[in-house]
mmCIF file of N, CA and C and ligand atoms in Angstrom:
data_model
loop_
_atom_site.group_PDB
_atom_site.id
_atom_site.type_symbol
_atom_site.label_atom_id
_atom_site.label_comp_id
_atom_site.label_asym_id
_atom_site.label_seq_id
_atom_site.Cartn_x
_atom_site.Cartn_y
_atom_site.Cartn_z
ATOM 1 N N UNK A 557 -7.161 -58.564 -49.247
ATOM 2 C CA UNK A 557 -5.923 -59.266 -48.928
ATOM 3 C C UNK A 557 -6.125 -60.769 -49.127
ATOM 4 N N UNK A 558 -5.223 -61.435 -49.850
ATOM 5 C CA UNK A 558 -5.361 -62.890 -50.015
ATOM 6 C C UNK A 558 -5.283 -63.584 -48.655
ATOM 7 N N UNK A 559 -5.983 -64.697 -48.556
ATOM 8 C CA UNK A 559 -6.082 -65.378 -47.263
ATOM 9 C C UNK A 559 -4.716 -65.857 -46.753
ATOM 10 N N UNK A 560 -3.873 -66.315 -47.682
ATOM 11 C CA UNK A 560 -2.577 -66.843 -47.257
ATOM 12 C C UNK A 560 -1.729 -65.745 -46.606
ATOM 13 N N UNK A 561 -1.821 -64.531 -47.162
ATOM 14 C CA UNK A 561 -1.060 -63.406 -46.613
ATOM 15 C C UNK A 561 -1.559 -63.085 -45.208
ATOM 16 N N UNK A 562 -2.885 -63.102 -45.089
ATOM 17 C CA UNK A 562 -3.498 -62.795 -43.802
ATOM 18 C C UNK A 562 -3.044 -63.806 -42.731
ATOM 19 N N UNK A 563 -3.075 -65.085 -43.103
ATOM 20 C CA UNK A 563 -2.667 -66.136 -42.169
ATOM 21 C C UNK A 563 -1.220 -65.959 -41.780
ATOM 22 N N UNK A 564 -0.407 -65.642 -42.770
ATOM 23 C CA UNK A 564 1.012 -65.475 -42.509
ATOM 24 C C UNK A 564 1.228 -64.347 -41.501
ATOM 25 N N UNK A 565 0.500 -63.231 -41.720
ATOM 26 C CA UNK A 565 0.639 -62.082 -40.847
ATOM 27 C C UNK A 565 0.178 -62.433 -39.429
ATOM 28 N N UNK A 566 -0.930 -63.193 -39.377
ATOM 29 C CA UNK A 566 -1.474 -63.621 -38.084
ATOM 30 C C UNK A 566 -0.421 -64.440 -37.323
ATOM 31 N N UNK A 567 0.186 -65.378 -38.036
ATOM 32 C CA UNK A 567 1.217 -66.211 -37.416
ATOM 33 C C UNK A 567 2.367 -65.372 -36.900
ATOM 34 N N UNK A 568 2.723 -64.383 -37.706
ATOM 35 C CA UNK A 568 3.846 -63.528 -37.340
ATOM 36 C C UNK A 568 3.534 -62.761 -36.058
ATOM 37 N N UNK A 569 2.311 -62.216 -35.986
ATOM 38 C CA UNK A 569 1.902 -61.462 -34.796
ATOM 39 C C UNK A 569 1.879 -62.384 -33.574
ATOM 40 N N UNK A 570 1.314 -63.582 -33.745
ATOM 41 C CA UNK A 570 1.276 -64.537 -32.643
ATOM 42 C C UNK A 570 2.678 -64.885 -32.159
ATOM 43 N N UNK A 571 3.573 -65.049 -33.107
ATOM 44 C CA UNK A 571 4.950 -65.380 -32.759
ATOM 45 C C UNK A 571 5.608 -64.253 -31.969
ATOM 46 N N UNK A 572 5.355 -63.014 -32.439
ATOM 47 C CA UNK A 572 5.921 -61.848 -31.755
ATOM 48 C C UNK A 572 5.407 -61.761 -30.329
ATOM 49 N N UNK A 573 4.085 -62.021 -30.163
ATOM 50 C CA UNK A 573 3.461 -61.974 -28.835
ATOM 51 C C UNK A 573 4.072 -63.034 -27.920
ATOM 52 N N UNK A 574 4.262 -64.219 -28.490
ATOM 53 C CA UNK A 574 4.824 -65.326 -27.715
ATOM 54 C C UNK A 574 6.253 -64.998 -27.285
ATOM 55 N N UNK A 575 7.000 -64.423 -28.216
ATOM 56 C CA UNK A 575 8.381 -64.056 -27.936
ATOM 57 C C UNK A 575 8.436 -63.041 -26.798
ATOM 58 N N UNK A 576 7.526 -62.083 -26.844
ATOM 59 C CA UNK A 576 7.450 -61.042 -25.815
ATOM 60 C C UNK A 576 7.184 -61.682 -24.448
ATOM 61 N N UNK A 577 6.229 -62.601 -24.424
ATOM 62 C CA UNK A 577 5.871 -63.294 -23.177
ATOM 63 C C UNK A 577 7.064 -64.069 -22.634
ATOM 64 N N UNK A 578 7.723 -64.802 -23.538
ATOM 65 C CA UNK A 578 8.874 -65.607 -23.121
ATOM 66 C C UNK A 578 9.987 -64.737 -22.553
ATOM 67 N N UNK A 579 10.173 -63.567 -23.193
ATOM 68 C CA UNK A 579 11.220 -62.658 -22.729
ATOM 69 C C UNK A 579 10.897 -62.115 -21.341
ATOM 70 N N UNK A 580 9.625 -61.739 -21.156
ATOM 71 C CA UNK A 580 9.202 -61.222 -19.857
ATOM 72 C C UNK A 580 9.416 -62.288 -18.779
ATOM 73 N N UNK A 581 9.084 -63.547 -19.138
ATOM 74 C CA UNK A 581 9.218 -64.651 -18.186
ATOM 75 C C UNK A 581 10.684 -64.905 -17.841
ATOM 76 N N UNK A 582 11.565 -64.678 -18.820
ATOM 77 C CA UNK A 582 12.990 -64.926 -18.598
ATOM 78 C C UNK A 582 13.588 -63.918 -17.619
ATOM 79 N N UNK A 583 13.032 -62.718 -17.584
ATOM 80 C CA UNK A 583 13.554 -61.696 -16.678
ATOM 81 C C UNK A 583 14.762 -60.982 -17.260
ATOM 82 N N UNK A 584 15.234 -59.999 -16.553
ATOM 83 C CA UNK A 584 16.374 -59.220 -17.028
ATOM 84 C C UNK A 584 17.693 -59.873 -16.619
ATOM 85 N N UNK A 585 18.719 -59.574 -17.409
ATOM 86 C CA UNK A 585 20.059 -60.094 -17.112
ATOM 87 C C UNK A 585 20.487 -59.673 -15.704
ATOM 88 N N UNK A 586 20.171 -58.420 -15.326
ATOM 89 C CA UNK A 586 20.569 -57.921 -14.003
ATOM 90 C C UNK A 586 19.881 -58.688 -12.870
ATOM 91 N N UNK A 587 18.674 -59.189 -13.143
ATOM 92 C CA UNK A 587 17.948 -59.964 -12.124
ATOM 93 C C UNK A 587 18.444 -61.407 -12.054
ATOM 94 N N UNK A 588 18.617 -61.976 -13.246
ATOM 95 C CA UNK A 588 19.014 -63.393 -13.305
ATOM 96 C C UNK A 588 20.484 -63.589 -12.937
ATOM 97 N N UNK A 589 21.313 -62.671 -13.394
ATOM 98 C CA UNK A 589 22.751 -62.810 -13.187
ATOM 99 C C UNK A 589 23.342 -61.537 -12.599
ATOM 100 N N UNK A 590 23.066 -61.282 -11.325
ATOM 101 C CA UNK A 590 23.593 -60.054 -10.719
ATOM 102 C C UNK A 590 25.121 -60.069 -10.759
ATOM 103 N N UNK A 591 25.706 -58.942 -11.043
ATOM 104 C CA UNK A 591 27.169 -58.861 -11.079
ATOM 105 C C UNK A 591 27.747 -59.094 -12.458
ATOM 106 N N UNK A 592 26.908 -59.541 -13.398
ATOM 107 C CA UNK A 592 27.380 -59.736 -14.771
ATOM 108 C C UNK A 592 27.155 -58.440 -15.552
ATOM 109 N N UNK A 593 28.201 -57.942 -16.176
ATOM 110 C CA UNK A 593 28.069 -56.671 -16.898
ATOM 111 C C UNK A 593 27.793 -56.865 -18.380
ATOM 112 N N UNK A 594 28.207 -58.023 -18.925
ATOM 113 C CA UNK A 594 27.934 -58.268 -20.339
ATOM 114 C C UNK A 594 28.013 -59.758 -20.654
ATOM 115 N N UNK A 595 27.096 -60.189 -21.518
ATOM 116 C CA UNK A 595 27.126 -61.564 -22.019
ATOM 117 C C UNK A 595 27.219 -61.480 -23.535
ATOM 118 N N UNK A 596 28.191 -62.156 -24.105
ATOM 119 C CA UNK A 596 28.360 -62.138 -25.560
ATOM 120 C C UNK A 596 28.215 -63.557 -26.109
ATOM 121 N N UNK A 597 27.350 -63.689 -27.100
ATOM 122 C CA UNK A 597 27.187 -64.979 -27.769
ATOM 123 C C UNK A 597 27.732 -64.875 -29.191
ATOM 124 N N UNK A 598 28.689 -65.711 -29.511
ATOM 125 C CA UNK A 598 29.161 -65.841 -30.898
ATOM 126 C C UNK A 598 28.537 -67.113 -31.442
ATOM 127 N N UNK A 599 27.708 -66.963 -32.453
ATOM 128 C CA UNK A 599 26.985 -68.129 -32.963
ATOM 129 C C UNK A 599 27.285 -68.356 -34.429
ATOM 130 N N UNK A 600 27.559 -69.603 -34.773
ATOM 131 C CA UNK A 600 27.695 -69.991 -36.178
ATOM 132 C C UNK A 600 26.585 -70.990 -36.473
ATOM 133 N N UNK A 601 25.724 -70.635 -37.409
ATOM 134 C CA UNK A 601 24.608 -71.502 -37.777
ATOM 135 C C UNK A 601 25.034 -72.416 -38.917
ATOM 136 N N UNK A 602 24.811 -73.707 -38.721
ATOM 137 C CA UNK A 602 25.123 -74.694 -39.758
ATOM 138 C C UNK A 602 23.846 -75.356 -40.255
ATOM 139 N N UNK A 603 23.841 -75.698 -41.518
ATOM 140 C CA UNK A 603 22.746 -76.478 -42.065
ATOM 141 C C UNK A 603 23.342 -77.641 -42.841
ATOM 142 N N UNK A 604 22.511 -78.634 -43.112
ATOM 143 C CA UNK A 604 22.940 -79.778 -43.903
ATOM 144 C C UNK A 604 23.062 -79.373 -45.353
ATOM 145 N N UNK A 605 24.078 -79.849 -46.047
ATOM 146 C CA UNK A 605 24.161 -79.561 -47.466
ATOM 147 C C UNK A 605 25.536 -79.085 -47.874
ATOM 148 N N UNK A 606 25.647 -78.676 -49.146
ATOM 149 C CA UNK A 606 26.958 -78.314 -49.696
ATOM 150 C C UNK A 606 27.519 -76.997 -49.130
ATOM 151 N N UNK A 607 26.647 -76.133 -48.591
ATOM 152 C CA UNK A 607 27.131 -74.873 -48.012
ATOM 153 C C UNK A 607 26.725 -74.822 -46.547
ATOM 154 N N UNK A 608 27.481 -75.527 -45.735
ATOM 155 C CA UNK A 608 27.012 -75.751 -44.359
ATOM 156 C C UNK A 608 26.908 -74.494 -43.500
ATOM 157 N N UNK A 609 27.770 -73.498 -43.712
ATOM 158 C CA UNK A 609 27.690 -72.322 -42.844
ATOM 159 C C UNK A 609 26.602 -71.379 -43.347
ATOM 160 N N UNK A 610 25.557 -71.254 -42.561
ATOM 161 C CA UNK A 610 24.398 -70.460 -42.947
ATOM 162 C C UNK A 610 24.598 -68.999 -42.589
ATOM 163 N N UNK A 611 25.051 -68.755 -41.370
ATOM 164 C CA UNK A 611 25.367 -67.396 -40.973
ATOM 165 C C UNK A 611 26.141 -67.380 -39.665
ATOM 166 N N UNK A 612 26.787 -66.244 -39.443
ATOM 167 C CA UNK A 612 27.541 -66.043 -38.217
ATOM 168 C C UNK A 612 26.991 -64.785 -37.574
ATOM 169 N N UNK A 613 26.693 -64.863 -36.309
ATOM 170 C CA UNK A 613 26.185 -63.672 -35.653
ATOM 171 C C UNK A 613 26.752 -63.540 -34.246
ATOM 172 N N UNK A 614 26.850 -62.313 -33.808
ATOM 173 C CA UNK A 614 27.287 -62.026 -32.447
ATOM 174 C C UNK A 614 26.171 -61.267 -31.756
ATOM 175 N N UNK A 615 25.817 -61.700 -30.571
ATOM 176 C CA UNK A 615 24.762 -61.023 -29.821
ATOM 177 C C UNK A 615 25.314 -60.585 -28.477
ATOM 178 N N UNK A 616 25.056 -59.324 -28.150
ATOM 179 C CA UNK A 616 25.511 -58.790 -26.871
ATOM 180 C C UNK A 616 24.325 -58.546 -25.961
ATOM 181 N N UNK A 617 24.454 -58.983 -24.726
ATOM 182 C CA UNK A 617 23.402 -58.763 -23.737
ATOM 183 C C UNK A 617 23.970 -57.929 -22.599
ATOM 184 N N UNK A 618 23.320 -56.819 -22.306
ATOM 185 C CA UNK A 618 23.726 -55.992 -21.176
ATOM 186 C C UNK A 618 22.760 -56.260 -20.014
ATOM 187 N N UNK A 619 23.059 -55.731 -18.814
ATOM 188 C CA UNK A 619 22.192 -56.013 -17.656
ATOM 189 C C UNK A 619 20.735 -55.590 -17.853
ATOM 190 N N UNK A 620 20.471 -54.624 -18.723
ATOM 191 C CA UNK A 620 19.099 -54.161 -18.932
ATOM 192 C C UNK A 620 18.360 -54.947 -20.018
ATOM 193 N N UNK A 621 19.047 -55.911 -20.655
ATOM 194 C CA UNK A 621 18.380 -56.749 -21.663
ATOM 195 C C UNK A 621 17.687 -57.930 -20.993
ATOM 196 N N UNK A 622 16.753 -58.530 -21.719
ATOM 197 C CA UNK A 622 16.107 -59.734 -21.215
ATOM 198 C C UNK A 622 17.079 -60.905 -21.302
ATOM 199 N N UNK A 623 17.058 -61.743 -20.276
ATOM 200 C CA UNK A 623 17.938 -62.912 -20.229
ATOM 201 C C UNK A 623 17.297 -64.058 -21.008
ATOM 202 N N UNK A 624 17.048 -63.796 -22.283
ATOM 203 C CA UNK A 624 16.375 -64.764 -23.136
ATOM 204 C C UNK A 624 17.353 -65.254 -24.191
ATOM 205 N N UNK A 625 17.726 -66.524 -24.101
ATOM 206 C CA UNK A 625 18.802 -67.033 -24.954
ATOM 207 C C UNK A 625 18.341 -68.174 -25.850
ATOM 208 N N UNK A 626 17.065 -68.141 -26.208
ATOM 209 C CA UNK A 626 16.582 -69.176 -27.121
ATOM 210 C C UNK A 626 16.634 -68.652 -28.558
ATOM 211 N N UNK A 627 17.357 -69.351 -29.420
ATOM 212 C CA UNK A 627 17.480 -68.945 -30.824
ATOM 213 C C UNK A 627 16.604 -69.845 -31.688
ATOM 214 N N UNK A 628 15.908 -69.235 -32.604
ATOM 215 C CA UNK A 628 15.056 -70.021 -33.493
ATOM 216 C C UNK A 628 15.881 -70.767 -34.530
ATOM 217 N N UNK A 629 15.356 -71.892 -34.964
ATOM 218 C CA UNK A 629 15.929 -72.607 -36.097
ATOM 219 C C UNK A 629 15.620 -71.789 -37.350
ATOM 220 N N UNK A 630 16.547 -71.766 -38.306
ATOM 221 C CA UNK A 630 16.358 -70.939 -39.496
ATOM 222 C C UNK A 630 15.429 -71.579 -40.521
ATOM 223 N N UNK A 631 15.057 -72.838 -40.286
ATOM 224 C CA UNK A 631 14.155 -73.502 -41.225
ATOM 225 C C UNK A 631 12.718 -73.159 -40.870
ATOM 226 N N UNK A 632 12.036 -72.550 -41.816
ATOM 227 C CA UNK A 632 10.662 -72.090 -41.595
ATOM 228 C C UNK A 632 9.747 -73.238 -41.174
ATOM 229 N N UNK A 633 9.951 -74.414 -41.767
ATOM 230 C CA UNK A 633 9.047 -75.536 -41.500
ATOM 231 C C UNK A 633 9.382 -76.268 -40.201
ATOM 232 N N UNK A 634 10.433 -75.859 -39.536
ATOM 233 C CA UNK A 634 10.853 -76.530 -38.308
ATOM 234 C C UNK A 634 9.965 -76.084 -37.147
ATOM 235 N N UNK A 635 9.290 -77.044 -36.552
ATOM 236 C CA UNK A 635 8.387 -76.735 -35.436
ATOM 237 C C UNK A 635 9.023 -77.171 -34.117
ATOM 238 N N UNK A 636 8.879 -76.329 -33.126
ATOM 239 C CA UNK A 636 9.400 -76.620 -31.786
ATOM 240 C C UNK A 636 10.896 -76.895 -31.788
ATOM 241 N N UNK A 637 11.576 -76.343 -32.775
ATOM 242 C CA UNK A 637 13.016 -76.536 -32.819
ATOM 243 C C UNK A 637 13.727 -75.320 -32.254
ATOM 244 N N UNK A 638 14.984 -75.185 -32.636
ATOM 245 C CA UNK A 638 15.756 -74.043 -32.169
ATOM 246 C C UNK A 638 16.839 -74.470 -31.205
ATOM 247 N N UNK A 639 17.499 -73.469 -30.674
ATOM 248 C CA UNK A 639 18.677 -73.715 -29.848
ATOM 249 C C UNK A 639 18.558 -72.909 -28.568
ATOM 250 N N UNK A 640 18.562 -73.593 -27.455
ATOM 251 C CA UNK A 640 18.405 -72.887 -26.193
ATOM 252 C C UNK A 640 19.739 -72.821 -25.448
ATOM 253 N N UNK A 641 20.258 -71.612 -25.335
ATOM 254 C CA UNK A 641 21.553 -71.431 -24.678
ATOM 255 C C UNK A 641 21.403 -71.022 -23.215
ATOM 256 N N UNK A 642 20.170 -71.059 -22.707
ATOM 257 C CA UNK A 642 19.933 -70.628 -21.328
ATOM 258 C C UNK A 642 20.775 -71.428 -20.334
ATOM 259 N N UNK A 643 20.767 -72.771 -20.503
ATOM 260 C CA UNK A 643 21.501 -73.601 -19.542
ATOM 261 C C UNK A 643 23.010 -73.412 -19.698
ATOM 262 N N UNK A 644 23.452 -73.081 -20.923
ATOM 263 C CA UNK A 644 24.876 -72.831 -21.158
ATOM 264 C C UNK A 644 25.315 -71.575 -20.402
ATOM 265 N N UNK A 645 24.511 -70.512 -20.546
ATOM 266 C CA UNK A 645 24.834 -69.240 -19.886
ATOM 267 C C UNK A 645 24.769 -69.408 -18.367
ATOM 268 N N UNK A 646 23.702 -70.065 -17.894
ATOM 269 C CA UNK A 646 23.531 -70.269 -16.449
ATOM 270 C C UNK A 646 24.704 -71.065 -15.872
ATOM 271 N N UNK A 647 25.074 -72.124 -16.582
ATOM 272 C CA UNK A 647 26.180 -72.964 -16.135
ATOM 273 C C UNK A 647 27.490 -72.209 -16.074
ATOM 274 N N UNK A 648 27.698 -71.345 -17.050
ATOM 275 C CA UNK A 648 28.929 -70.562 -17.126
ATOM 276 C C UNK A 648 29.006 -69.587 -15.950
ATOM 277 N N UNK A 649 27.904 -68.921 -15.661
ATOM 278 C CA UNK A 649 27.875 -67.964 -14.553
ATOM 279 C C UNK A 649 28.108 -68.698 -13.231
ATOM 280 N N UNK A 650 27.438 -69.839 -13.078
ATOM 281 C CA UNK A 650 27.566 -70.616 -11.836
ATOM 282 C C UNK A 650 28.997 -71.090 -11.624
ATOM 283 N N UNK A 651 29.641 -71.499 -12.729
ATOM 284 C CA UNK A 651 30.998 -72.023 -12.641
ATOM 285 C C UNK A 651 32.027 -70.899 -12.493
ATOM 286 N N UNK A 652 31.568 -69.662 -12.579
ATOM 287 C CA UNK A 652 32.443 -68.486 -12.491
ATOM 288 C C UNK A 652 33.569 -68.540 -13.522
ATOM 289 N N UNK A 653 33.228 -69.045 -14.697
ATOM 290 C CA UNK A 653 34.198 -69.080 -15.787
ATOM 291 C C UNK A 653 33.896 -67.929 -16.748
ATOM 292 N N UNK A 654 34.834 -67.675 -17.650
ATOM 293 C CA UNK A 654 34.667 -66.552 -18.569
ATOM 294 C C UNK A 654 34.100 -66.956 -19.920
ATOM 295 N N UNK A 655 34.548 -68.095 -20.444
ATOM 296 C CA UNK A 655 34.061 -68.514 -21.759
ATOM 297 C C UNK A 655 33.776 -70.014 -21.801
ATOM 298 N N UNK A 656 32.910 -70.373 -22.699
ATOM 299 C CA UNK A 656 32.644 -71.789 -22.952
ATOM 300 C C UNK A 656 32.275 -71.937 -24.426
ATOM 301 N N UNK A 657 32.687 -73.076 -25.002
ATOM 302 C CA UNK A 657 32.364 -73.361 -26.406
ATOM 303 C C UNK A 657 31.606 -74.667 -26.486
ATOM 304 N N UNK A 658 30.803 -74.805 -27.505
ATOM 305 C CA UNK A 658 30.096 -76.065 -27.677
ATOM 306 C C UNK A 658 29.261 -76.068 -28.938
ATOM 307 N N UNK A 659 28.429 -77.082 -29.040
ATOM 308 C CA UNK A 659 27.601 -77.243 -30.228
ATOM 309 C C UNK A 659 26.223 -77.750 -29.811
ATOM 310 N N UNK A 660 25.197 -77.261 -30.456
ATOM 311 C CA UNK A 660 23.834 -77.739 -30.194
ATOM 312 C C UNK A 660 23.197 -78.108 -31.527
ATOM 313 N N UNK A 661 22.530 -79.261 -31.573
ATOM 314 C CA UNK A 661 21.773 -79.651 -32.755
ATOM 315 C C UNK A 661 20.302 -79.335 -32.543
ATOM 316 N N UNK A 662 19.645 -78.907 -33.602
ATOM 317 C CA UNK A 662 18.210 -78.640 -33.530
ATOM 318 C C UNK A 662 17.472 -79.970 -33.454
ATOM 319 N N UNK A 663 16.554 -80.062 -32.503
ATOM 320 C CA UNK A 663 15.780 -81.312 -32.411
ATOM 321 C C UNK A 663 14.325 -81.098 -32.834
ATOM 322 N N UNK A 664 14.096 -80.029 -33.600
ATOM 323 C CA UNK A 664 12.773 -79.787 -34.138
ATOM 324 C C UNK A 664 12.429 -80.847 -35.180
ATOM 325 N N UNK A 665 11.152 -81.140 -35.294
ATOM 326 C CA UNK A 665 10.763 -82.204 -36.222
ATOM 327 C C UNK A 665 9.745 -81.734 -37.246
ATOM 328 N N UNK A 666 9.910 -82.276 -38.445
ATOM 329 C CA UNK A 666 8.983 -82.040 -39.532
ATOM 330 C C UNK A 666 9.226 -83.138 -40.545
ATOM 331 N N UNK A 667 8.146 -83.618 -41.206
ATOM 332 C CA UNK A 667 8.337 -84.722 -42.161
ATOM 333 C C UNK A 667 9.359 -84.395 -43.246
ATOM 334 N N UNK A 668 9.514 -83.105 -43.584
ATOM 335 C CA UNK A 668 10.413 -82.741 -44.672
ATOM 336 C C UNK A 668 11.823 -82.405 -44.187
ATOM 337 N N UNK A 669 12.064 -82.557 -42.876
ATOM 338 C CA UNK A 669 13.375 -82.198 -42.353
ATOM 339 C C UNK A 669 14.143 -83.431 -41.882
ATOM 340 N N UNK A 670 15.437 -83.436 -42.161
ATOM 341 C CA UNK A 670 16.283 -84.505 -41.640
ATOM 342 C C UNK A 670 16.503 -84.245 -40.151
ATOM 343 N N UNK A 671 16.749 -85.322 -39.372
ATOM 344 C CA UNK A 671 16.952 -85.120 -37.935
ATOM 345 C C UNK A 671 18.112 -84.174 -37.628
ATOM 346 N N UNK A 672 19.131 -84.185 -38.477
ATOM 347 C CA UNK A 672 20.289 -83.319 -38.219
ATOM 348 C C UNK A 672 20.339 -82.163 -39.213
ATOM 349 N N UNK A 673 19.187 -81.538 -39.476
ATOM 350 C CA UNK A 673 19.112 -80.498 -40.509
ATOM 351 C C UNK A 673 19.823 -79.209 -40.128
ATOM 352 N N UNK A 674 19.992 -78.965 -38.840
ATOM 353 C CA UNK A 674 20.604 -77.703 -38.434
ATOM 354 C C UNK A 674 21.313 -77.838 -37.097
ATOM 355 N N UNK A 675 22.361 -77.057 -36.945
ATOM 356 C CA UNK A 675 23.067 -77.025 -35.664
ATOM 357 C C UNK A 675 23.755 -75.671 -35.530
ATOM 358 N N UNK A 676 24.166 -75.346 -34.317
ATOM 359 C CA UNK A 676 24.972 -74.142 -34.136
ATOM 360 C C UNK A 676 26.193 -74.481 -33.302
ATOM 361 N N UNK A 677 27.266 -73.764 -33.604
ATOM 362 C CA UNK A 677 28.436 -73.793 -32.739
ATOM 363 C C UNK A 677 28.396 -72.482 -31.967
ATOM 364 N N UNK A 678 28.611 -72.558 -30.676
ATOM 365 C CA UNK A 678 28.536 -71.340 -29.888
ATOM 366 C C UNK A 678 29.811 -71.102 -29.086
ATOM 367 N N UNK A 679 30.065 -69.835 -28.835
ATOM 368 C CA UNK A 679 31.083 -69.448 -27.872
ATOM 369 C C UNK A 679 30.447 -68.357 -27.023
ATOM 370 N N UNK A 680 30.334 -68.607 -25.759
ATOM 371 C CA UNK A 680 29.705 -67.649 -24.852
ATOM 372 C C UNK A 680 30.780 -67.035 -23.972
ATOM 373 N N UNK A 681 30.787 -65.712 -23.883
ATOM 374 C CA UNK A 681 31.728 -65.016 -23.002
ATOM 375 C C UNK A 681 30.959 -64.173 -22.014
ATOM 376 N N UNK A 682 31.462 -64.104 -20.811
ATOM 377 C CA UNK A 682 30.807 -63.307 -19.777
ATOM 378 C C UNK A 682 31.797 -62.323 -19.174
ATOM 379 N N UNK A 683 31.339 -61.092 -19.067
ATOM 380 C CA UNK A 683 32.138 -60.058 -18.396
ATOM 381 C C UNK A 683 31.471 -59.788 -17.052
ATOM 382 N N UNK A 684 32.255 -59.834 -16.001
ATOM 383 C CA UNK A 684 31.710 -59.506 -14.690
ATOM 384 C C UNK A 684 32.051 -58.076 -14.340
ATOM 385 N N UNK A 685 31.134 -57.425 -13.658
ATOM 386 C CA UNK A 685 31.419 -56.080 -13.180
ATOM 387 C C UNK A 685 32.526 -56.172 -12.134
ATOM 388 N N UNK A 686 33.377 -55.161 -12.098
ATOM 389 C CA UNK A 686 34.451 -55.164 -11.096
ATOM 390 C C UNK A 686 33.828 -55.079 -9.707
ATOM 391 N N UNK A 687 34.334 -55.847 -8.760
ATOM 392 C CA UNK A 687 33.747 -55.758 -7.412
ATOM 393 C C UNK A 687 33.890 -54.368 -6.833
ATOM 394 N N UNK A 688 32.849 -53.899 -6.164
ATOM 395 C CA UNK A 688 32.892 -52.552 -5.574
ATOM 396 C C UNK A 688 33.748 -52.574 -4.322
ATOM 397 N N UNK A 689 34.443 -51.494 -4.156
ATOM 398 C CA UNK A 689 35.282 -51.419 -2.959
ATOM 399 C C UNK A 689 34.625 -50.552 -1.908
HETATM 400 ZN ZN1 ZN B 2193 15.261 -76.993 -36.807
#
């Protein structure tokens, strides 16, 4: 196996392990947000350039999922970047609101990346379980 492939695979495994750890640390949706039945994230990824919309994705979180809302930056060379929606979700639950919209810019740094190389627009919706009678 060429060395570069091996290194790449090693990095990938390390990343997966780190992600697993972070998810475990975040805890489950049912633990972090009792009474919430579903969290939906609508995300639009933007990049700098002539075709700004990179992708659109919807993510659904149920009570048995990990309450991990950190999204990676799509630029491979971006280190310590990404978009953390944890405080957005937490704030929404605390405020007892149903939806919130906003925008986050990636603050990851690399010599080959512009400071505003990537951003996301988000819409977060929360469904609460009906109160038990
Ligand atoms: Zn980035």
